[in-house]
């Protein structure tokens, strides 16, 4: 019977969950329960997979610490796929330590990669990088090497290092090919698309065009005066003026930059900055105050001059004024950006990744759901949100079973 366990494990390693289930589907011993749980996860039934893995962890005896730790790691991976980012990370760290202590370095590395991927999702890049440094990649199996390189690429993309990202994705593709796991190869292909998909819009002199990530990276070292709507800063090369806590000043700076070299009327600035339908003398007085504050903030980069109609930007040491904007700037664009990965997210995970309150996220999701831009399934804590599939196509039926794994 142990030969069936071994054969099922090898089938799972090769990305063949149905082959694994054919061998252990009728067995209820702890190893079989664990393998069935992993198989159900690869087939996309995450709820059943979680139940099986928890049952298997309880079924392993006190002397089977390694087997129990492996179940915990598998459950942590399910939590990551399900975007349960509040899953107890200390439990995963303890399981990883147990695996390292008993010499199961491959699964210990896998646990580290799961932890790093969670940190990447919530934007804690330095911590994710430190975990990767702790894991020695030399003796990892090809599948683990591919996952590691995906994390490296993700960190590089977040830091606008497209050359490093492409190199990491090339290594990931090679490792995924050696692993011969279709789901892993598909994930690498999906990550590659990020580098070839417009990541921003460039607005200058009244026109706009889409930018790839590499073009955004080159813009960071240009001599242009840039109003960055991603990070709410104004910058030119190494000089950065943060305006994230001053939304009125940032709005005024952006309106002036978008209109440059023309001026912007006082009415337009008042409407954009103060959301006032009709400008009166109090609005004009407030605008003068805000313009004075913005002049002080930008004194190293530009001046702001009054004109007959309003105000005009006068950049220093450059003749290029650019606005870097998101591809989609609707009200809840940040939530939609996270849901664009196609995975089902919980509202608490979205709140953690966006660093805003769960209530704010829930209000955003409700508005998006009313407009048909997102959909949910499940109830209570198991409720998940995702962008709807393309109408008319039974998405799940278009994919072969191994590709449903995450």
Coordinates of C-alpha atoms in Angstrom, one line a residue:
X1 CA 0.0 0.0 0.0
X2 CA 2.9 2.4 0.6
X3 CA 3.7 2.1 -3.1
X4 CA 0.3 3.7 -3.8
X5 CA 1.2 6.6 -1.5
X6 CA 4.5 7.1 -3.3
X7 CA 2.8 6.9 -6.7
X8 CA 0.2 9.4 -5.7
X9 CA 2.8 11.8 -4.4
X10 CA 4.7 11.6 -7.6
X11 CA 1.5 12.3 -9.6
X12 CA 0.9 15.4 -7.5
X13 CA 4.5 16.6 -8.0
X14 CA 4.0 16.2 -11.8
X15 CA 0.7 18.2 -11.7
X16 CA -1.6 15.2 -12.2
X17 CA -4.2 15.4 -9.4
X18 CA -6.6 13.0 -11.1
X19 CA -3.8 10.4 -11.2
X20 CA -3.2 10.9 -7.5
X21 CA -6.9 10.5 -6.6
X22 CA -7.1 7.3 -8.6
X23 CA -4.7 5.8 -6.1
X24 CA -5.8 7.2 -2.8
X25 CA -9.5 8.3 -3.2
X26 CA -10.9 5.4 -1.1
X27 CA -8.4 5.5 1.7
X28 CA -8.8 7.4 5.0
X29 CA -5.4 7.1 6.6
X30 CA -3.5 10.3 7.4
X31 CA -1.1 10.2 4.4
X32 CA -3.9 9.5 2.0
X33 CA -6.0 12.3 3.4
X34 CA -3.2 14.8 3.0
X35 CA -2.6 13.7 -0.6
X36 CA -6.3 13.9 -1.4
X37 CA -6.3 17.4 0.1
X38 CA -3.5 18.6 -2.2
X39 CA -5.2 16.9 -5.2
X40 CA -8.5 18.7 -4.5
X41 CA -6.5 22.0 -4.2
X42 CA -5.0 21.4 -7.6
X43 CA -8.5 20.7 -9.0
X44 CA -9.8 24.0 -7.5
X45 CA -12.0 22.7 -4.7
X46 CA -10.2 24.7 -2.0
X47 CA -12.9 24.2 0.6
X48 CA -12.7 20.4 0.4
X49 CA -9.0 20.6 0.3
X50 CA -8.8 22.6 3.5
X51 CA -11.0 20.2 5.3
X52 CA -9.0 17.2 4.2
X53 CA -5.7 18.8 5.2
X54 CA -6.9 19.7 8.6
X55 CA -8.2 16.2 9.2
X56 CA -4.9 14.8 8.0
X57 CA -2.9 17.0 10.4
X58 CA -5.0 15.8 13.3
X59 CA -4.7 12.2 12.2
X60 CA -0.9 12.2 12.2
X61 CA 0.5 11.0 15.6
X62 CA 2.6 13.0 18.0
X63 CA 5.8 11.4 16.6
X64 CA 4.9 12.5 13.0
X65 CA 5.8 16.1 13.4
X66 CA 7.2 16.4 9.9
X67 CA 4.0 15.1 8.3
X68 CA 1.9 17.5 10.4
X69 CA 4.2 20.4 9.4
X70 CA 3.8 19.5 5.7
X71 CA 0.0 19.7 6.2
X72 CA 0.3 23.1 7.8
X73 CA 2.4 24.3 4.9
X74 CA -0.2 23.0 2.4
X75 CA -3.0 24.7 4.3
X76 CA -1.0 28.0 4.3
X77 CA -0.7 27.7 0.6
X78 CA -4.4 27.3 0.3
X79 CA -4.8 30.4 2.5
X80 CA -2.5 32.3 0.1
X81 CA -4.5 31.2 -3.0
X82 CA -7.7 32.1 -1.2
X83 CA -6.3 35.4 -0.3
X84 CA -6.7 34.8 3.4
X85 CA -3.8 37.0 4.2
X86 CA -4.6 37.1 7.9
X87 CA -3.9 33.4 8.2
X88 CA -1.6 32.8 11.3
X89 CA 1.9 33.3 10.0
X90 CA 3.5 32.2 13.3
X91 CA 2.0 28.7 12.6
X92 CA 3.7 28.6 9.2
X93 CA 7.0 29.8 10.7
X94 CA 6.8 27.1 13.3
X95 CA 6.1 24.5 10.6
X96 CA 9.0 25.8 8.6
X97 CA 11.4 25.5 11.6
X98 CA 10.2 21.9 12.2
X99 CA 10.9 20.9 8.6
X100 CA 14.4 22.5 8.7
X101 CA 15.2 20.8 12.0
X102 CA 14.3 17.4 10.5
X103 CA 16.2 17.9 7.3
X104 CA 13.2 18.4 5.0
X105 CA 14.8 21.4 3.3
X106 CA 12.7 21.3 0.1
X107 CA 9.4 21.7 2.0
X108 CA 11.0 24.2 4.4
X109 CA 12.0 26.3 1.4
X110 CA 8.4 26.0 0.1
X111 CA 7.1 27.3 3.4
X112 CA 9.5 30.2 3.1
X113 CA 8.3 31.0 -0.4
X114 CA 4.7 31.0 0.7
X115 CA 5.6 33.5 3.5
X116 CA 7.5 35.6 1.0
X117 CA 4.6 35.6 -1.5
X118 CA 2.2 36.8 1.2
X119 CA 4.6 39.6 2.1
X120 CA 4.8 40.6 -1.5
X121 CA 1.0 40.8 -1.8
X122 CA 0.8 43.2 1.1
X123 CA 3.7 45.3 -0.1
X124 CA 6.4 44.4 2.5
X125 CA 9.2 43.9 0.0
X126 CA 12.2 44.2 2.3
X127 CA 10.8 41.4 4.5
X128 CA 10.0 39.2 1.5
X129 CA 13.6 39.7 0.2
X130 CA 15.1 38.8 3.6
X131 CA 13.2 35.5 3.6
X132 CA 14.5 34.7 0.1
X133 CA 18.1 35.4 1.3
X134 CA 17.6 32.8 4.1
X135 CA 16.7 30.1 1.5
X136 CA 19.6 28.5 -0.4
X137 CA 18.4 27.9 -3.9
X138 CA 21.1 25.6 -5.1
X139 CA 19.5 22.3 -4.2
X140 CA 15.9 23.2 -4.6
X141 CA 13.8 21.1 -7.0
X142 CA 12.8 22.8 -10.3
X143 CA 9.3 23.7 -9.1
X144 CA 10.6 25.4 -6.0
X145 CA 13.2 27.3 -8.1
X146 CA 10.4 28.5 -10.4
X147 CA 8.3 29.8 -7.4
X148 CA 11.4 31.5 -5.9
X149 CA 12.1 33.3 -9.2
X150 CA 8.5 34.4 -9.4
X151 CA 8.8 36.1 -6.0
X152 CA 12.1 37.7 -7.2
X153 CA 10.4 38.9 -10.3
X154 CA 7.5 40.3 -8.3
X155 CA 9.8 42.3 -6.0
X156 CA 11.7 43.6 -9.0
X157 CA 8.4 44.7 -10.7
X158 CA 7.3 46.5 -7.6
X159 CA 10.6 48.3 -7.5
X160 CA 10.5 49.2 -11.2
X161 CA 13.5 47.0 -12.1
X162 CA 12.2 45.5 -15.3
X163 CA 15.6 44.1 -16.5
X164 CA 15.9 42.2 -13.2
X165 CA 12.3 41.1 -13.5
X166 CA 12.7 39.7 -17.1
X167 CA 15.8 37.8 -16.0
X168 CA 14.0 36.3 -13.1
X169 CA 11.0 35.3 -15.2
X170 CA 13.4 33.8 -17.8
X171 CA 14.9 31.6 -15.0
X172 CA 11.4 30.8 -13.7
X173 CA 10.3 29.7 -17.2
X174 CA 13.3 27.4 -17.5
X175 CA 12.7 25.9 -14.1
X176 CA 8.9 25.4 -14.8
X177 CA 9.8 23.6 -18.0
X178 CA 12.1 21.2 -16.1
X179 CA 9.3 20.7 -13.5
X180 CA 6.8 19.9 -16.3
X181 CA 3.9 21.3 -14.3
X182 CA 1.4 23.1 -16.6
X183 CA 0.0 25.3 -13.9
X184 CA 3.4 26.6 -12.9
X185 CA 4.3 27.3 -16.6
X186 CA 0.9 29.2 -16.9
X187 CA 1.7 31.3 -13.8
X188 CA 5.1 32.3 -15.3
X189 CA 3.4 33.2 -18.6
X190 CA 0.9 35.3 -16.7
X191 CA 3.6 37.1 -14.9
X192 CA 5.4 37.9 -18.2
X193 CA 2.3 39.6 -19.4
X194 CA 2.6 42.2 -16.7
X195 CA 5.8 43.5 -18.4
X196 CA 4.1 43.8 -21.8
X197 CA 0.8 45.3 -20.6
X198 CA 0.3 49.1 -20.3
X199 CA 1.0 50.0 -16.6
X200 CA 0.4 53.7 -16.7
X201 CA -0.7 56.7 -18.8
X202 CA 1.6 59.6 -19.7
X203 CA -0.2 62.9 -20.0
X204 CA 1.7 65.8 -21.6
X205 CA 0.8 68.9 -23.6
X206 CA -2.9 68.0 -23.7
X207 CA -2.4 64.4 -25.0
X208 CA -1.9 61.1 -23.4
X209 CA -0.4 57.7 -24.3
X210 CA -0.1 54.3 -22.5
X211 CA 3.3 53.3 -21.0
X212 CA 4.8 49.9 -20.4
X213 CA 6.5 49.2 -17.1
X214 CA 10.0 49.6 -18.7
X215 CA 9.0 53.1 -20.0
X216 CA 7.8 54.0 -16.5
X217 CA 11.2 52.9 -15.1
X218 CA 13.1 55.1 -17.6
X219 CA 10.8 58.0 -16.7
X220 CA 12.1 57.8 -13.1
X221 CA 15.6 58.9 -14.2
X222 CA 14.5 61.5 -16.8
X223 CA 15.1 65.2 -16.4
X224 CA 11.4 66.0 -16.8
X225 CA 9.2 67.6 -14.1
X226 CA 6.9 64.7 -13.2
X227 CA 3.6 64.7 -11.3
X228 CA 3.3 61.1 -10.2
X229 CA -0.4 60.2 -9.5
X230 CA 0.7 56.7 -8.3
X231 CA 2.6 57.8 -5.3
X232 CA 1.2 61.4 -5.1
X233 CA 4.6 63.0 -5.4
X234 CA 6.2 65.7 -7.7
X235 CA 9.7 64.8 -8.7
X236 CA 12.6 65.5 -11.0
X237 CA 15.4 63.0 -10.9
X238 CA 16.5 62.8 -7.3
X239 CA 14.4 65.6 -5.9
X240 CA 11.0 64.3 -4.6
X241 CA 8.3 66.4 -3.1
X242 CA 5.7 64.2 -1.3
X243 CA 2.1 65.4 -1.4
X244 CA 0.3 62.3 -0.3
X245 CA -1.1 64.0 2.8
X246 CA -1.9 67.2 0.9
X247 CA -4.6 66.2 -1.6
X248 CA -5.6 69.7 -2.5
X249 CA -2.0 70.7 -3.3
X250 CA -1.5 67.6 -5.3
X251 CA -4.7 68.2 -7.3
X252 CA -3.6 71.8 -8.1
X253 CA -0.1 70.6 -9.1
X254 CA -1.6 68.0 -11.4
X255 CA -4.0 70.4 -13.1
X256 CA -1.2 72.9 -13.7
X257 CA 1.0 70.1 -15.1
X258 CA -1.7 68.7 -17.4
X259 CA -2.3 72.1 -18.9
X260 CA 1.3 73.2 -19.3
X261 CA 2.5 75.3 -21.1
X262 CA -0.9 76.9 -21.0
X263 CA -2.4 78.3 -17.8
X264 CA -5.4 77.0 -15.8
X265 CA -8.3 79.2 -15.0
X266 CA -9.2 79.9 -11.4
X267 CA -12.6 78.4 -11.9
X268 CA -11.1 75.1 -13.1
X269 CA -8.7 75.0 -10.2
X270 CA -11.4 75.7 -7.6
X271 CA -13.7 73.1 -9.2
X272 CA -11.0 70.4 -9.2
X273 CA -9.4 71.1 -5.9
X274 CA -12.4 72.1 -3.8
X275 CA -15.2 70.3 -5.7
X276 CA -17.2 73.6 -5.7
X277 CA -19.9 74.0 -8.4
X278 CA -19.9 77.8 -8.1
X279 CA -16.8 79.8 -7.2
X280 CA -17.2 82.8 -4.8
X281 CA -14.7 85.1 -3.2
X282 CA -14.1 82.7 -0.3
X283 CA -13.0 80.0 -2.8
X284 CA -10.7 82.5 -4.6
X285 CA -9.1 83.5 -1.3
X286 CA -8.6 79.8 -0.3
X287 CA -7.1 79.1 -3.8
X288 CA -4.6 81.9 -3.3
X289 CA -3.6 80.4 0.1
X290 CA -3.1 76.9 -1.5
X291 CA -1.2 78.3 -4.4
X292 CA 1.2 80.0 -1.9
X293 CA 1.7 76.7 0.0
X294 CA 2.3 74.8 -3.3
X295 CA 4.9 77.5 -4.4
X296 CA 6.7 76.8 -1.1
X297 CA 6.6 73.1 -1.6
X298 CA 7.9 73.2 -5.2
X299 CA 10.4 76.0 -4.9
X300 CA 13.3 73.7 -5.8
X301 CA 11.5 72.4 -8.9
X302 CA 9.2 75.1 -10.3
X303 CA 7.5 78.4 -9.8
X304 CA 3.8 79.2 -10.2
X305 CA 2.9 82.5 -11.8
X306 CA -0.4 84.3 -11.8
X307 CA -2.0 85.1 -15.2
X308 CA -5.0 87.1 -16.2
X309 CA -7.2 84.0 -16.2
X310 CA -5.5 81.9 -13.5
X311 CA -2.1 80.4 -12.9
X312 CA 0.6 78.7 -14.9
X313 CA 3.5 76.4 -14.0
X314 CA 7.0 77.5 -14.7
X315 CA 9.4 74.5 -14.3
X316 CA 13.1 75.1 -13.5
X317 CA 16.0 73.5 -15.5
X318 CA 13.7 71.5 -17.8
X319 CA 11.2 72.0 -20.7
X320 CA 9.3 68.8 -20.1
X321 CA 6.3 68.6 -17.8
X322 CA 4.6 65.2 -17.5
X323 CA 1.8 63.6 -15.5
X324 CA 2.1 59.9 -14.7
X325 CA -1.4 58.5 -14.2
X326 CA -2.9 55.2 -13.5
X327 CA -4.4 53.3 -16.6
X328 CA -7.8 53.4 -14.8
X329 CA -8.6 56.3 -12.5
X330 CA -12.1 55.5 -11.5
X331 CA -13.2 55.8 -7.9
X332 CA -12.2 52.3 -6.8
X333 CA -9.3 51.7 -9.2
X334 CA -7.0 50.3 -6.4
X335 CA -9.5 47.6 -5.4
X336 CA -10.0 46.6 -9.1
X337 CA -6.2 46.5 -9.6
X338 CA -5.8 43.8 -6.9
X339 CA -8.8 41.8 -8.2
X340 CA -7.4 41.9 -11.7
X341 CA -5.1 38.9 -10.8
X342 CA -8.2 36.7 -11.2
X343 CA -8.0 35.3 -7.7
X344 CA -10.8 35.4 -5.2
X345 CA -10.1 37.9 -2.5
X346 CA -11.6 38.3 0.9
X347 CA -12.5 41.9 2.0
X348 CA -10.1 41.6 4.9
X349 CA -7.2 40.6 2.6
X350 CA -8.0 43.6 0.3
X351 CA -7.9 45.9 3.4
X352 CA -4.6 44.5 4.5
X353 CA -3.0 44.8 1.0
X354 CA -4.4 48.4 0.5
X355 CA -3.7 49.4 4.1
X356 CA -7.2 50.9 4.6
X357 CA -10.1 49.9 6.9
X358 CA -12.2 46.8 6.1
X359 CA -15.3 49.0 6.2
X360 CA -13.9 51.3 3.5
X361 CA -13.1 48.2 1.4
X362 CA -16.6 46.8 1.9
X363 CA -18.2 50.0 0.8
X364 CA -16.1 50.0 -2.3
X365 CA -16.9 46.4 -3.1
X366 CA -20.6 47.1 -2.6
X367 CA -20.5 50.0 -5.1
X368 CA -18.5 47.9 -7.6
X369 CA -20.9 45.0 -7.3
X370 CA -23.9 47.3 -8.0
X371 CA -22.3 48.4 -11.2
X372 CA -21.5 44.8 -12.2
X373 CA -17.7 45.2 -12.0
X374 CA -17.1 42.6 -9.3
X375 CA -19.0 39.6 -8.1
X376 CA -18.9 37.6 -4.8
X377 CA -19.6 34.1 -3.7
X378 CA -19.9 32.4 -0.3
X379 CA -21.2 33.9 2.9
X380 CA -19.7 35.3 6.1
X381 CA -16.0 34.8 6.5
X382 CA -15.9 32.5 3.5
X383 CA -17.2 35.3 1.2
X384 CA -14.8 36.1 -1.7
X385 CA -14.7 38.8 -4.4
X386 CA -13.4 38.7 -7.9
X387 CA -13.9 40.3 -11.3
X388 CA -16.5 38.5 -13.4
X389 CA -15.5 36.2 -16.2
X390 CA -16.1 37.1 -19.9
X391 CA -19.8 36.7 -20.5
X392 CA -20.8 33.7 -22.5
X393 CA -17.8 31.6 -21.9
X394 CA -17.8 28.8 -19.3
X395 CA -14.3 29.6 -18.1
X396 CA -13.8 26.5 -16.0
X397 CA -14.6 24.3 -19.0
X398 CA -12.0 25.9 -21.2
X399 CA -9.1 24.9 -19.0
X400 CA -7.6 21.4 -18.6
X401 CA -7.7 20.2 -15.0
X402 CA -4.0 20.8 -14.1
X403 CA -4.3 24.5 -15.1
X404 CA -6.9 25.0 -12.4
X405 CA -4.2 24.7 -9.8
X406 CA -2.7 27.9 -8.4

